[in-house]
Amino acid sequence: MSKFKTDISRRDFLKNAGTAGIAVGAASVFGTAVAGESKHLEDKSVYEKAFGDDVQQIYVKKGKSQGPKGPIGFEDRKIAKNEITKEYNCDIAVVGGGMSGLIAALKGAEDGAKVVLIEKMTEGRGAFECFGAVDSRTQREAGIKTDKAVLLGEMHRSANYRIGPDVVRTYVEKSGEASDFMEQMFEKAGTGVVIAPMPLRPKYPNTGAPVIDAECMFYNTPGLPKDVRFRSGHVGLYIIQDLTKIAKKHPNITAKYSTPAAQLVIDSSGRVTGVIAKEDGKYVKINAKKGVILATGGYDANPEMMKAYLRPEDYSSASWWNPCWGTTGDGHMMGLKVGAAMDPVPHAVMNFTFGSPESFHIPAVRTLRAMGLYAMVNDDGERFVREDTAFQFISNATNRQASFGKQSWLLFDDTMISKNKETFDKAIAAFKVLKEKGWLFEANSPSELEKLMKMPKGNLVNTVKKFNAFKKDGKDQDFNRDMEFAKAFDGNKIYALVCNSVILATVSGLIIDEHGRVLNTKGEVIKGLYAAGNASGDFFSGNYPRHIPGTSMGRAITFGYLSAKHAITGV
Amino acid sequence: MKLLKSLLCISLFIAGSSIALAKQSQSSLDQMHQGYTQAEQCLECHGSYEENAAKTAELGKWNPHNSIHGGYVDCTNCHEQNKLTKNYCSYCHEYKPDLKK
C-alpha cells in the first residue's frame, strides 16, 4: 500500500517541464509539474504514465485542446523533508475551496474538527444556479415527492451501467440531508441566500428519458447583487463567496488561498496523513489526523490531462465556458500517486450546446424563441440530430460533424425569434456583431442562404422543404423529433447561427465508496483519503447526463458533506 | 549566465517602456522573446503575477489579472511572448473597462 503506483523520475519531470526548467521566481507559488508539450515524441506525459506499465493503450489520434491552461499544483517528484519549511496540524485537511470543499470544511468544523482548507486560486470556483437534491427541506415543504427508484434507474442507465451501485444510491438517499446542512450555513451567514425547488419543466419529454423532479435552485435569492442579470451559471459565484465568508469566519477553519496542494503524505501503513502544499512559494506540510478530502474539481483547465483521458472529439472542436481555471486535476493526480482507482477512460465530459467559437452565444440565444424552434444543420445544409434531445446528445452530434471538418448551425427564421417587439429588436441588433464575426448568416430564402454559405446547391432548400413537410405530417421521418413543438419555416428572413459544443467541466474521477472514501485498484479503502465533487468518480460514464437535474452540484454538496461527516470518526 | 539574463531583462524593460522605441525595434523585441513560452519565464522578467495585477489595477473589476473568478491565471492564455493574442474576458463579457468600472 505504501508503494507509489507510479514512479516518475526527477529527470523525466524536468524534461516534461519544457524549456523553462525550474527557474521559478519567488513570485510564483506554483510548480512546473507539466507545463507544455514534451519535447520527445516517444515520451508519454506524466498523466499517461500515471497508470504505470501494466496499462493497455487504446490508440486514438490526439486532438488539439484549445482550452484555457490553469496553474498546476500537483508535483510528481519526491519532495524532500528538508524542503518543508513549516508544518500545520489539524484534524481534516480539505483541498479545494469550491462547493464540495466548502461544504466539507463547514461540516467538519461544525462537528468540532479543526479544519485547514487550502485553495490554489484566489477564489473558489462557482458556476451554477441549481443543484440536484431529493427530499430537502424546501422540497418537502413544497410537497415534492421524487420517485427515487426512477431517478436511480435513470442515473444507472445514463452511465451505461458502468458504475457501482453505492455512490449514486447514497446521493439519492443523502442529498436532502446535505442540502439542509448547506441551508443552515446560509442562515448563519444571514446574507439572504434562498433555496427553492426548481420548477419542473419537462424539457425532454419524448426522448425515452423520464422527467425527474429532483432539483433546487438559487434563482430567487434576494441577497444577489442587482447586476446579476443572466443568472444561469452566474449565481454560483455569489453562493461560493457567501460560503467562503462563513468558512473564513469559522473558529475551527483556517482557510488559505493561493496555496496549491502538491502531493499527499502517507505513513508506512498506507494511511494518508496529510498534504504538502506551497504557501508563499515555500513547501508546507499539513498534518491531518483524521483525513484529507480532495475537492479539487475536474481538469478542464489542463489541456494535457484532457488529451490523456478524454475522447479527442469531445475537446478538439469545443469551446470552453468556465472562467475559473483552478481545475487542473491536482486531486486526480495526487490520488493516483498513492494508488487510488480512477474511473475508466475515456472519461465523461460535461458538455453543452449553443456555443460560439469562443464561449456561449449568450446574448443572441437568449433572445430567440428559436431556443426550441430551430433546426440544426451542418455545412452541407443537412440535419444530423433531433434538435429536441438532451443537450449532451446535441453536443456529441455536433462533435461528430466537426470530426469531419463540418461546422454546425442553428437554422431559424424571423418567425422563430421572440414575439415580444423589444426582445425581437434586441436580437436583430445583436445579430449585427455576430454577422461581422462570421458567426451568423442572413438571407431572404433558403436558396439564397445556401449560396451565401457555399453549401452544396439544393441541399438546404431540400432540408427546409422536408422539415416543413415533417411539421405538416406531424412526423420527423429522419430523426423522430417531436414535431408538435417545431415550427415550419415560413418567414421573410432565414438565419444560420454557428453552434459549437461547449465544455463546462470534466466529471470523472477517483473511485469512492458511500462515505466518500477513496478506494485503491483492488477496491480497498485508502485510509484517511476522501474525494468529493468532480474529483470523485463512479457516478457518470460517457457524458454528464444533462437531462437528470443537477447531479453534478448535488454530488459536490452531498459528498463534501458525507466525507467530512465520516472523516470526523477518524476511522 | 545570470548576469546576461538580468541585462536582457533590463534592456527588455527599457524597450518596453518607450512606445516609440518599441515600434522601431519591433523585430528585436520579438527576437528577444523567442523561446519564452512558459508563464514562469514571463514572470521572471515582468514581475510576479500580483505585481502585474497591481499594474493593471486601474481597470477595476475588469482587471484581467485580478478578476472575480480568481487567479493565478497563466500568462500564456492571453499572451504569446510579447503579443496580446486574446482577451478571454471578452469571450463572455462585453469588455469595456472604461464604461463599467
XYZ file of C-alpha atoms in Angstrom:
672
model
C 0.000 0.000 0.000
C 2.788 2.370 0.813
C 4.272 1.848 -2.632
C 3.629 4.580 -5.122
C 1.689 3.368 -8.091
C 3.802 5.451 -10.370
C 7.474 6.062 -10.404
C 8.384 9.045 -12.435
C 11.941 10.132 -12.063
C 13.033 13.645 -11.402
C 14.801 13.627 -14.770
C 11.520 12.904 -16.564
C 9.823 15.500 -14.519
C 12.318 18.141 -15.541
C 12.228 17.070 -19.142
C 8.487 17.460 -19.203
C 8.741 20.878 -17.652
C 9.963 22.128 -21.012
C 12.428 24.889 -21.655
C 11.577 26.754 -18.512
C 13.314 24.275 -16.286
C 12.542 25.053 -12.717
C 13.622 28.663 -12.783
C 10.673 29.854 -10.822
C 10.919 33.184 -9.131
C 9.785 33.731 -5.593
C 6.803 35.393 -7.182
C 5.297 32.210 -8.462
C 3.711 29.903 -5.955
C 3.253 27.186 -8.496
C 5.422 24.347 -9.552
C 6.221 23.462 -13.118
C 4.835 19.951 -12.970
C 3.895 19.540 -16.563
C 3.915 22.722 -18.475
C 3.843 22.381 -22.183
C 4.433 19.640 -24.675
C 7.065 17.020 -24.192
C 9.998 17.565 -26.468
C 10.302 13.894 -27.294
C 7.513 12.152 -29.106
C 8.286 8.817 -27.510
C 7.812 10.305 -24.052
C 4.431 9.931 -22.511
C 3.052 12.749 -20.452
C 3.001 12.414 -16.695
C -0.755 11.889 -16.977
C -0.363 8.919 -19.290
C 2.429 7.493 -17.182
C 0.262 7.672 -14.093
C -1.265 4.292 -14.912
C 2.115 2.567 -14.762
C 3.481 -0.085 -17.100
C 0.622 -2.542 -16.873
C -1.581 -0.384 -18.977
C -3.457 -1.144 -22.127
C -3.321 1.692 -24.560
C -6.217 2.436 -26.799
C -4.778 4.170 -29.790
C -6.535 7.279 -30.956
C -5.205 10.312 -32.737
C -4.624 13.062 -30.270
C -6.800 16.087 -30.669
C -5.965 19.680 -30.136
C -7.046 21.017 -26.785
C -7.689 24.684 -27.206
C -8.970 25.336 -23.739
C -7.507 27.526 -21.067
C -4.449 26.488 -19.121
C -4.662 26.628 -15.356
C -1.802 26.627 -12.876
C -0.874 23.078 -11.873
C -0.362 22.334 -8.196
C 0.411 18.612 -8.381
C 4.071 17.610 -8.317
C 5.165 14.144 -9.147
C 8.737 14.293 -7.862
C 9.679 13.347 -4.326
C 9.627 16.429 -2.169
C 12.413 16.026 0.369
C 11.934 16.539 4.088
C 14.325 19.471 4.167
C 12.241 21.325 1.591
C 9.369 21.582 4.054
C 9.576 24.956 5.784
C 6.559 24.753 8.053
C 4.043 22.267 9.418
C 0.434 22.735 10.397
C -1.639 20.322 12.440
C -5.343 19.757 12.045
C -7.998 17.051 12.082
C -9.157 17.409 8.494
C -7.363 18.967 5.536
C -9.616 19.997 2.649
C -8.017 20.601 -0.735
C -10.080 22.966 -2.868
C -12.437 25.785 -1.976
C -15.285 25.238 -4.406
C -18.660 23.820 -3.466
C -17.630 20.386 -2.196
C -14.572 21.725 -0.360
C -16.504 24.468 1.405
C -19.294 22.134 2.458
C -16.711 19.600 3.679
C -14.819 22.234 5.651
C -18.001 23.623 7.201
C -19.409 20.216 8.080
C -16.137 19.179 9.701
C -15.856 22.454 11.587
C -19.461 22.411 12.754
C -18.899 18.925 14.174
C -15.918 20.198 16.116
C -12.961 19.268 13.929
C -10.038 21.622 13.331
C -10.008 22.105 9.581
C -7.384 23.537 7.252
C -8.854 24.452 3.866
C -6.391 25.167 1.089
C -7.333 26.624 -2.281
C -4.879 27.112 -5.120
C -6.628 30.102 -6.642
C -7.527 33.439 -5.093
C -11.206 32.434 -5.317
C -13.025 29.105 -5.256
C -14.933 28.156 -8.361
C -18.693 28.555 -8.616
C -20.531 28.401 -11.903
C -24.053 27.112 -11.342
C -27.543 28.227 -10.364
C -29.148 24.952 -9.307
C -28.266 21.688 -7.632
C -29.792 18.253 -7.525
C -31.364 17.082 -4.274
C -34.002 14.671 -3.038
C -36.254 15.413 -0.063
C -34.532 18.584 1.052
C -36.399 20.912 3.430
C -37.646 23.149 0.634
C -38.794 20.201 -1.465
C -40.539 18.551 1.484
C -42.397 21.744 2.322
C -43.445 22.177 -1.289
C -44.839 18.659 -1.238
C -42.469 17.389 -3.901
C -42.111 13.654 -3.890
C -39.248 12.457 -6.032
C -39.568 8.945 -7.322
C -36.211 7.733 -6.023
C -36.297 4.485 -7.955
C -36.903 6.282 -11.237
C -34.083 8.733 -10.507
C -31.689 5.949 -9.554
C -32.664 3.874 -12.560
C -32.044 6.763 -14.925
C -28.673 7.530 -13.321
C -27.569 3.961 -13.960
C -28.930 3.921 -17.487
C -27.226 7.235 -18.279
C -23.915 5.827 -17.068
C -24.473 2.773 -19.266
C -24.332 0.734 -16.047
C -20.567 1.248 -15.884
C -20.753 2.402 -12.259
C -21.152 0.726 -8.898
C -24.425 0.972 -7.009
C -23.214 2.597 -3.780
C -22.323 6.168 -4.667
C -25.389 7.052 -6.702
C -27.682 5.339 -4.212
C -26.099 7.356 -1.427
C -26.637 10.529 -3.455
C -30.327 9.744 -3.791
C -30.649 8.947 -0.082
C -28.475 11.660 1.461
C -28.614 14.695 -0.828
C -31.568 16.115 1.084
C -29.722 15.957 4.389
C -26.652 17.585 2.817
C -28.798 20.309 1.266
C -30.383 21.051 4.633
C -26.939 21.409 6.178
C -25.958 23.864 3.444
C -29.143 25.800 4.082
C -28.235 26.101 7.782
C -24.908 27.602 6.728
C -26.675 30.213 4.588
C -28.885 31.076 7.541
C -25.742 31.546 9.607
C -24.316 33.925 7.002
C -27.525 35.908 7.011
C -26.990 37.380 3.543
C -30.311 36.098 2.318
C -29.410 33.145 0.124
C -32.643 31.317 -0.584
C -33.081 27.762 -1.778
C -36.290 26.911 -3.604
C -37.440 23.927 -5.633
C -36.611 24.315 -9.311
C -39.926 24.422 -11.174
C -40.281 21.215 -13.105
C -40.012 21.895 -16.796
C -40.440 18.804 -18.928
C -37.682 19.672 -21.332
C -37.079 16.223 -22.729
C -40.436 14.501 -22.656
C -40.033 12.436 -25.801
C -36.512 11.144 -25.743
C -37.135 7.990 -23.792
C -35.930 9.576 -20.561
C -38.232 10.211 -17.641
C -38.751 13.751 -16.388
C -37.447 13.791 -12.826
C -38.359 16.356 -10.199
C -35.205 16.448 -8.063
C -33.648 19.887 -8.274
C -33.373 23.047 -6.190
C -32.347 26.483 -7.305
C -30.763 29.722 -6.137
C -32.507 31.903 -8.753
C -34.741 33.657 -6.235
C -32.019 34.676 -3.859
C -32.642 38.265 -2.783
C -29.090 38.640 -1.490
C -27.675 38.622 -5.022
C -26.204 41.813 -6.466
C -28.693 43.609 -8.698
C -26.417 43.498 -11.738
C -26.511 39.717 -11.880
C -28.986 39.658 -14.704
C -28.343 36.468 -16.562
C -28.470 34.244 -13.527
C -27.817 30.831 -15.021
C -24.256 29.983 -14.149
C -23.540 33.357 -12.570
C -25.382 32.820 -9.318
C -22.884 30.201 -8.184
C -20.116 32.734 -7.946
C -22.010 34.611 -5.230
C -23.082 31.432 -3.458
C -19.447 30.373 -3.241
C -18.497 33.838 -1.983
C -21.147 33.501 0.710
C -19.972 30.082 1.873
C -16.367 31.294 1.734
C -17.232 34.170 4.024
C -18.773 31.794 6.571
C -15.816 29.402 6.327
C -13.264 32.182 6.831
C -15.088 33.387 9.930
C -15.498 29.926 11.433
C -13.329 29.480 14.541
C -12.493 25.895 13.556
C -11.428 26.658 9.976
C -8.109 28.029 8.763
C -8.611 28.944 5.112
C -5.550 29.533 2.946
C -5.847 30.842 -0.587
C -3.154 30.914 -3.315
C -1.953 27.712 -1.663
C -1.717 24.847 -4.180
C -1.508 21.269 -2.952
C 1.373 19.349 -4.482
C 1.057 15.828 -3.104
C -0.301 13.619 -0.351
C 1.649 12.300 2.602
C 1.255 8.635 3.559
C 2.626 6.714 6.505
C 4.143 3.238 6.468
C 0.732 1.616 6.873
C -0.504 3.333 3.736
C -2.739 5.767 5.549
C -2.925 9.283 4.154
C -1.775 11.549 6.961
C -1.526 14.914 5.322
C -0.784 17.006 2.300
C 2.205 19.014 1.099
C 1.297 22.407 -0.288
C 3.016 25.584 -1.389
C 2.441 28.654 0.680
C 4.122 31.887 -0.409
C 6.234 29.819 -2.751
C 7.514 27.551 0.010
C 6.547 23.992 0.814
C 4.457 23.406 3.907
C 3.100 20.180 5.344
C -0.415 19.991 6.679
C -0.783 17.040 9.026
C -4.366 15.855 9.079
C -5.087 13.427 11.889
C -8.449 12.316 10.591
C -8.260 12.698 6.871
C -7.604 14.618 3.687
C -10.564 15.490 1.474
C -9.792 16.067 -2.186
C -12.235 18.625 -3.526
C -10.168 19.874 -6.419
C -12.768 19.672 -9.175
C -12.220 18.352 -12.671
C -9.406 19.064 -15.116
C -10.964 21.091 -17.900
C -8.194 23.703 -17.484
C -5.425 21.162 -18.000
C -5.002 20.521 -21.752
C -2.574 17.648 -21.187
C -4.994 15.764 -18.960
C -7.824 16.430 -21.385
C -5.733 14.750 -24.064
C -4.777 11.872 -21.799
C -8.235 10.888 -20.540
C -10.938 12.215 -22.853
C -12.174 11.345 -26.287
C -10.370 13.668 -28.715
C -13.630 14.574 -30.429
C -15.014 15.864 -27.121
C -12.454 18.654 -26.795
C -10.938 19.238 -30.235
C -13.610 21.494 -31.678
C -15.336 22.582 -28.492
C -15.410 25.941 -26.768
C -14.824 26.479 -23.066
C -17.024 28.446 -20.768
C -15.891 28.225 -17.158
C -13.925 31.293 -16.125
C -12.087 29.992 -13.046
C -9.146 27.897 -14.126
C -8.063 26.146 -10.980
C -9.435 22.871 -12.302
C -6.264 21.125 -13.411
C -6.897 17.687 -11.918
C -4.491 18.022 -8.994
C -6.710 15.804 -6.840
C -6.921 13.103 -9.509
C -3.158 13.017 -9.817
C -2.437 13.142 -6.102
C -4.857 10.252 -5.632
C -3.371 8.184 -8.466
C 0.062 8.675 -6.983
C -0.972 6.924 -3.768
C -2.599 4.053 -5.627
C -6.187 5.247 -5.978
C -8.507 3.767 -8.569
C -9.966 6.132 -11.122
C -12.921 5.931 -13.481
C -12.039 4.036 -16.658
C -11.107 6.092 -19.708
C -12.479 7.697 -21.748
C -13.779 9.957 -19.028
C -17.105 11.732 -19.094
C -17.255 15.366 -20.017
C -19.990 17.818 -19.137
C -20.824 19.360 -22.466
C -23.495 21.696 -23.671
C -24.670 23.127 -26.935
C -25.243 26.779 -28.048
C -21.534 27.520 -28.203
C -19.960 30.330 -30.133
C -16.429 29.573 -31.320
C -15.311 31.408 -28.150
C -17.853 30.569 -25.463
C -21.644 30.623 -25.172
C -23.905 32.534 -27.549
C -25.335 34.207 -24.526
C -26.899 37.428 -25.841
C -28.141 36.011 -29.111
C -29.600 32.757 -27.900
C -31.450 34.376 -25.027
C -33.472 36.405 -27.431
C -34.541 33.526 -29.583
C -37.714 31.646 -29.235
C -35.556 29.610 -31.556
C -34.052 28.029 -28.431
C -36.675 25.411 -29.032
C -37.759 26.014 -32.594
C -34.594 25.971 -34.701
C -33.472 23.182 -36.956
C -29.850 22.162 -36.857
C -27.791 21.690 -39.996
C -24.161 21.124 -40.917
C -22.007 22.882 -43.512
C -23.683 20.784 -46.186
C -27.091 22.140 -45.216
C -28.193 18.757 -43.855
C -29.747 17.887 -40.498
C -27.843 15.410 -38.345
C -29.628 15.228 -34.964
C -33.062 15.594 -33.433
C -32.961 19.123 -32.148
C -35.175 18.491 -29.113
C -32.957 15.894 -27.499
C -30.871 16.471 -24.351
C -28.062 18.992 -24.793
C -25.248 16.494 -24.269
C -26.504 14.469 -27.229
C -26.657 17.531 -29.477
C -23.150 18.319 -28.328
C -21.957 14.826 -29.252
C -23.606 15.000 -32.663
C -22.000 18.400 -33.259
C -18.613 16.936 -32.336
C -19.185 14.063 -34.760
C -19.755 16.592 -37.538
C -16.674 18.547 -36.501
C -14.542 15.383 -36.652
C -15.018 15.574 -40.395
C -14.492 19.295 -40.600
C -18.146 20.258 -40.636
C -19.436 23.139 -38.574
C -22.926 23.035 -37.045
C -25.534 25.759 -37.472
C -28.791 26.707 -35.804
C -31.220 27.385 -38.616
C -34.186 29.649 -37.894
C -36.310 32.321 -39.463
C -37.732 35.603 -38.246
C -40.935 33.928 -37.064
C -38.876 31.950 -34.543
C -37.388 34.984 -32.836
C -39.228 36.295 -29.799
C -42.687 37.742 -30.422
C -42.010 40.470 -27.905
C -41.081 43.526 -30.005
C -38.417 44.802 -27.648
C -36.717 41.396 -27.437
C -37.047 40.944 -31.189
C -35.343 44.278 -31.849
C -32.618 43.427 -29.370
C -31.973 40.148 -31.161
C -31.716 41.824 -34.546
C -29.310 44.369 -33.071
C -27.170 41.569 -31.575
C -27.055 39.837 -34.957
C -25.015 42.718 -36.376
C -21.969 41.853 -34.286
C -22.432 38.140 -34.943
C -22.508 38.760 -38.691
C -19.310 40.795 -38.517
C -17.617 37.904 -36.741
C -18.787 35.459 -39.405
C -20.903 33.550 -36.906
C -24.302 34.439 -38.388
C -25.647 34.489 -41.937
C -28.888 36.092 -43.046
C -30.782 35.665 -46.318
C -34.213 36.135 -47.849
C -34.656 32.478 -48.735
C -33.080 29.055 -48.156
C -31.648 29.096 -51.688
C -30.050 32.470 -51.077
C -28.688 31.267 -47.729
C -27.128 28.089 -49.113
C -25.432 30.135 -51.801
C -24.161 32.657 -49.263
C -22.796 29.873 -47.068
C -21.333 27.954 -50.027
C -23.378 24.848 -49.240
C -23.910 22.225 -51.976
C -26.639 23.511 -54.280
C -30.130 22.452 -53.350
C -29.273 20.847 -50.009
C -30.594 23.489 -47.663
C -33.621 24.124 -49.867
C -34.383 20.430 -49.687
C -33.790 20.284 -45.908
C -36.211 23.134 -45.260
C -38.783 21.613 -47.606
C -38.504 18.257 -45.843
C -38.648 19.875 -42.405
C -41.829 21.746 -43.304
C -43.368 18.521 -44.617
C -42.462 16.719 -41.365
C -44.175 19.520 -39.472
C -47.274 19.174 -41.638
C -47.394 15.385 -41.242
C -46.521 15.576 -37.550
C -43.671 13.090 -38.002
C -39.935 13.621 -38.382
C -39.011 10.721 -40.645
C -35.279 11.301 -40.260
C -34.700 11.775 -36.510
C -38.074 11.342 -34.821
C -38.096 14.842 -33.353
C -41.375 15.732 -31.700
C -42.803 17.978 -34.449
C -45.566 19.283 -32.206
C -43.032 21.668 -30.699
C -41.417 22.555 -34.022
C -42.390 25.374 -36.359
C -42.429 25.491 -40.143
C -40.019 27.813 -41.950
C -42.329 30.425 -43.454
C -40.762 33.755 -42.521
C -39.270 36.524 -44.614
C -35.707 36.150 -43.371
C -33.754 32.980 -42.698
C -30.693 32.806 -40.462
C -27.892 30.365 -39.638
C -26.017 30.823 -36.367
C -22.815 28.882 -35.782
C -23.166 26.348 -32.969
C -20.300 24.712 -31.102
C -20.190 22.181 -28.324
C -19.138 23.820 -25.065
C -17.133 22.161 -22.293
C -18.240 23.081 -18.802
C -16.305 20.556 -16.739
C -14.987 17.027 -16.575
C -16.956 14.773 -14.247
C -14.969 11.532 -13.900
C -12.553 10.958 -11.073
C -11.310 8.843 -8.188
C -13.415 5.865 -7.175
C -15.040 6.416 -3.783
C -17.374 4.480 -1.511
C -20.626 5.617 0.094
C -18.691 7.656 2.688
C -16.525 9.411 0.111
C -13.505 7.247 0.990
C -11.146 6.765 -1.946
C -10.593 3.148 -2.996
C -7.453 1.577 -4.397
C -7.379 -0.535 -7.538
C -8.340 -3.620 -5.520
C -11.425 -1.884 -4.231
C -9.995 -1.433 -0.716
C -10.288 1.791 1.239
C -7.233 4.060 1.285
C -7.470 5.145 4.902
C -7.563 8.842 5.557
C -8.311 9.804 1.948
C -11.619 11.180 0.664
C -12.739 12.699 -2.628
C -15.830 14.724 -3.458
C -17.338 16.622 -6.358
C -15.736 16.453 -9.775
C -12.533 14.981 -8.343
C -14.545 11.887 -7.434
C -15.980 9.206 -9.665
C -18.198 6.135 -10.021
C -21.112 8.391 -10.888
C -21.067 9.112 -14.622
C -19.891 7.481 -17.816
C -19.890 8.682 -21.380
C -21.467 12.058 -20.833
C -22.728 14.128 -17.983
C -26.483 13.355 -18.112
C -27.848 16.844 -18.501
C -31.418 15.559 -18.580
C -31.138 14.434 -14.937
C -31.373 17.595 -12.906
C -28.298 18.943 -11.145
C -26.432 15.770 -10.207
C -23.016 17.418 -10.523
C -23.643 20.167 -7.953
C -25.766 17.755 -5.939
C -22.892 15.294 -5.813
C -20.466 18.043 -4.765
C -22.667 19.092 -1.855
C -23.586 15.558 -0.802
C -20.107 14.057 -0.832
C -18.426 17.155 0.578
C -20.836 16.764 3.479
C -20.549 12.979 3.809
C -16.743 12.944 3.526
C -16.374 15.330 6.444
C -19.042 13.501 8.407
C -17.128 10.253 8.052
C -13.639 11.732 8.453
C -14.632 13.066 11.868
C -14.916 9.472 13.089
C -11.190 9.046 12.438
C -11.621 5.502 11.160
C 24.513 33.462 -17.495
C 22.549 35.018 -14.693
C 24.071 38.425 -15.423
C 23.251 38.039 -19.075
C 19.663 37.263 -18.186
C 19.447 40.290 -15.922
C 20.847 42.518 -18.655
C 18.341 41.070 -21.046
C 15.575 41.844 -18.615
C 16.738 45.401 -18.160
C 17.035 46.058 -21.870
C 13.643 44.482 -22.364
C 12.213 46.784 -19.759
C 13.717 49.814 -21.455
C 12.436 48.693 -24.839
C 9.001 48.126 -23.424
C 8.889 51.454 -21.637
C 9.152 53.550 -24.736
C 6.399 53.037 -27.236
C 8.308 54.825 -29.961
C 11.352 52.706 -29.426
C 9.287 49.557 -29.191
C 7.695 50.346 -32.531
C 11.033 50.953 -34.162
C 12.636 47.840 -32.827
C 9.625 45.552 -33.144
C 11.604 42.727 -34.615
C 14.313 42.856 -31.995
C 11.646 42.874 -29.304
C 10.114 39.847 -30.949
C 13.522 38.234 -31.150
C 14.180 38.936 -27.528
C 11.083 36.936 -26.585
C 11.919 33.915 -28.716
C 11.822 30.714 -26.717
C 9.875 32.336 -23.914
C 6.833 30.128 -23.958
C 6.064 29.455 -20.306
C 4.376 31.671 -17.776
C 7.218 31.140 -15.320
C 9.586 32.695 -17.842
C 7.325 35.703 -18.309
C 7.220 36.315 -14.584
C 10.992 36.172 -14.262
C 11.335 39.469 -16.088
C 7.906 41.069 -15.797
C 7.492 40.652 -12.070
C 5.129 38.494 -10.084
C 1.546 37.851 -11.024
C 0.454 40.070 -8.150
C 2.730 42.883 -9.355
C 1.202 42.651 -12.797
C -2.265 42.703 -11.259
C -1.307 45.907 -9.439
C -0.026 47.440 -12.694
C -3.430 46.987 -14.311
C -5.425 47.841 -11.186
C -6.935 50.917 -12.857
C -9.097 48.542 -14.914
C -11.123 47.985 -11.753
C -13.403 44.982 -11.905
C -12.244 44.431 -15.476
C -8.680 43.855 -14.349
C -7.878 40.587 -16.151
C -5.068 39.880 -13.684
C -7.337 40.086 -10.672
C -10.825 39.074 -11.708
C -13.735 37.997 -9.574
C -13.217 34.484 -10.963
C -9.850 34.113 -9.256
C -6.226 33.737 -10.254
C -3.452 32.860 -10.696
C -4.117 32.968 -14.425
C -1.393 31.561 -16.641
C 0.057 34.355 -18.839
C 0.035 32.191 -21.961
C -3.759 32.018 -22.020
C -3.858 35.559 -23.428
C -0.266 36.489 -24.192
C 2.041 34.891 -26.678
C 5.528 36.135 -25.942
C 5.382 39.933 -26.326
C 1.993 39.945 -28.021
C -1.503 40.000 -26.606
C -3.212 37.311 -28.671
C -6.620 37.041 -26.998
C -8.759 38.641 -24.386
C -10.512 35.733 -22.688
C -12.753 38.141 -20.710
C -14.349 39.291 -23.946
C -15.348 35.715 -24.764
C -18.207 36.015 -22.274
C -18.381 39.712 -21.377
C -18.552 42.895 -23.333
C -15.080 44.004 -22.307
C -15.421 47.709 -21.658
C -13.315 48.642 -18.670
C -13.755 52.350 -19.388
C -17.516 52.199 -19.169
C -18.055 49.766 -16.348
C -15.532 50.371 -13.636
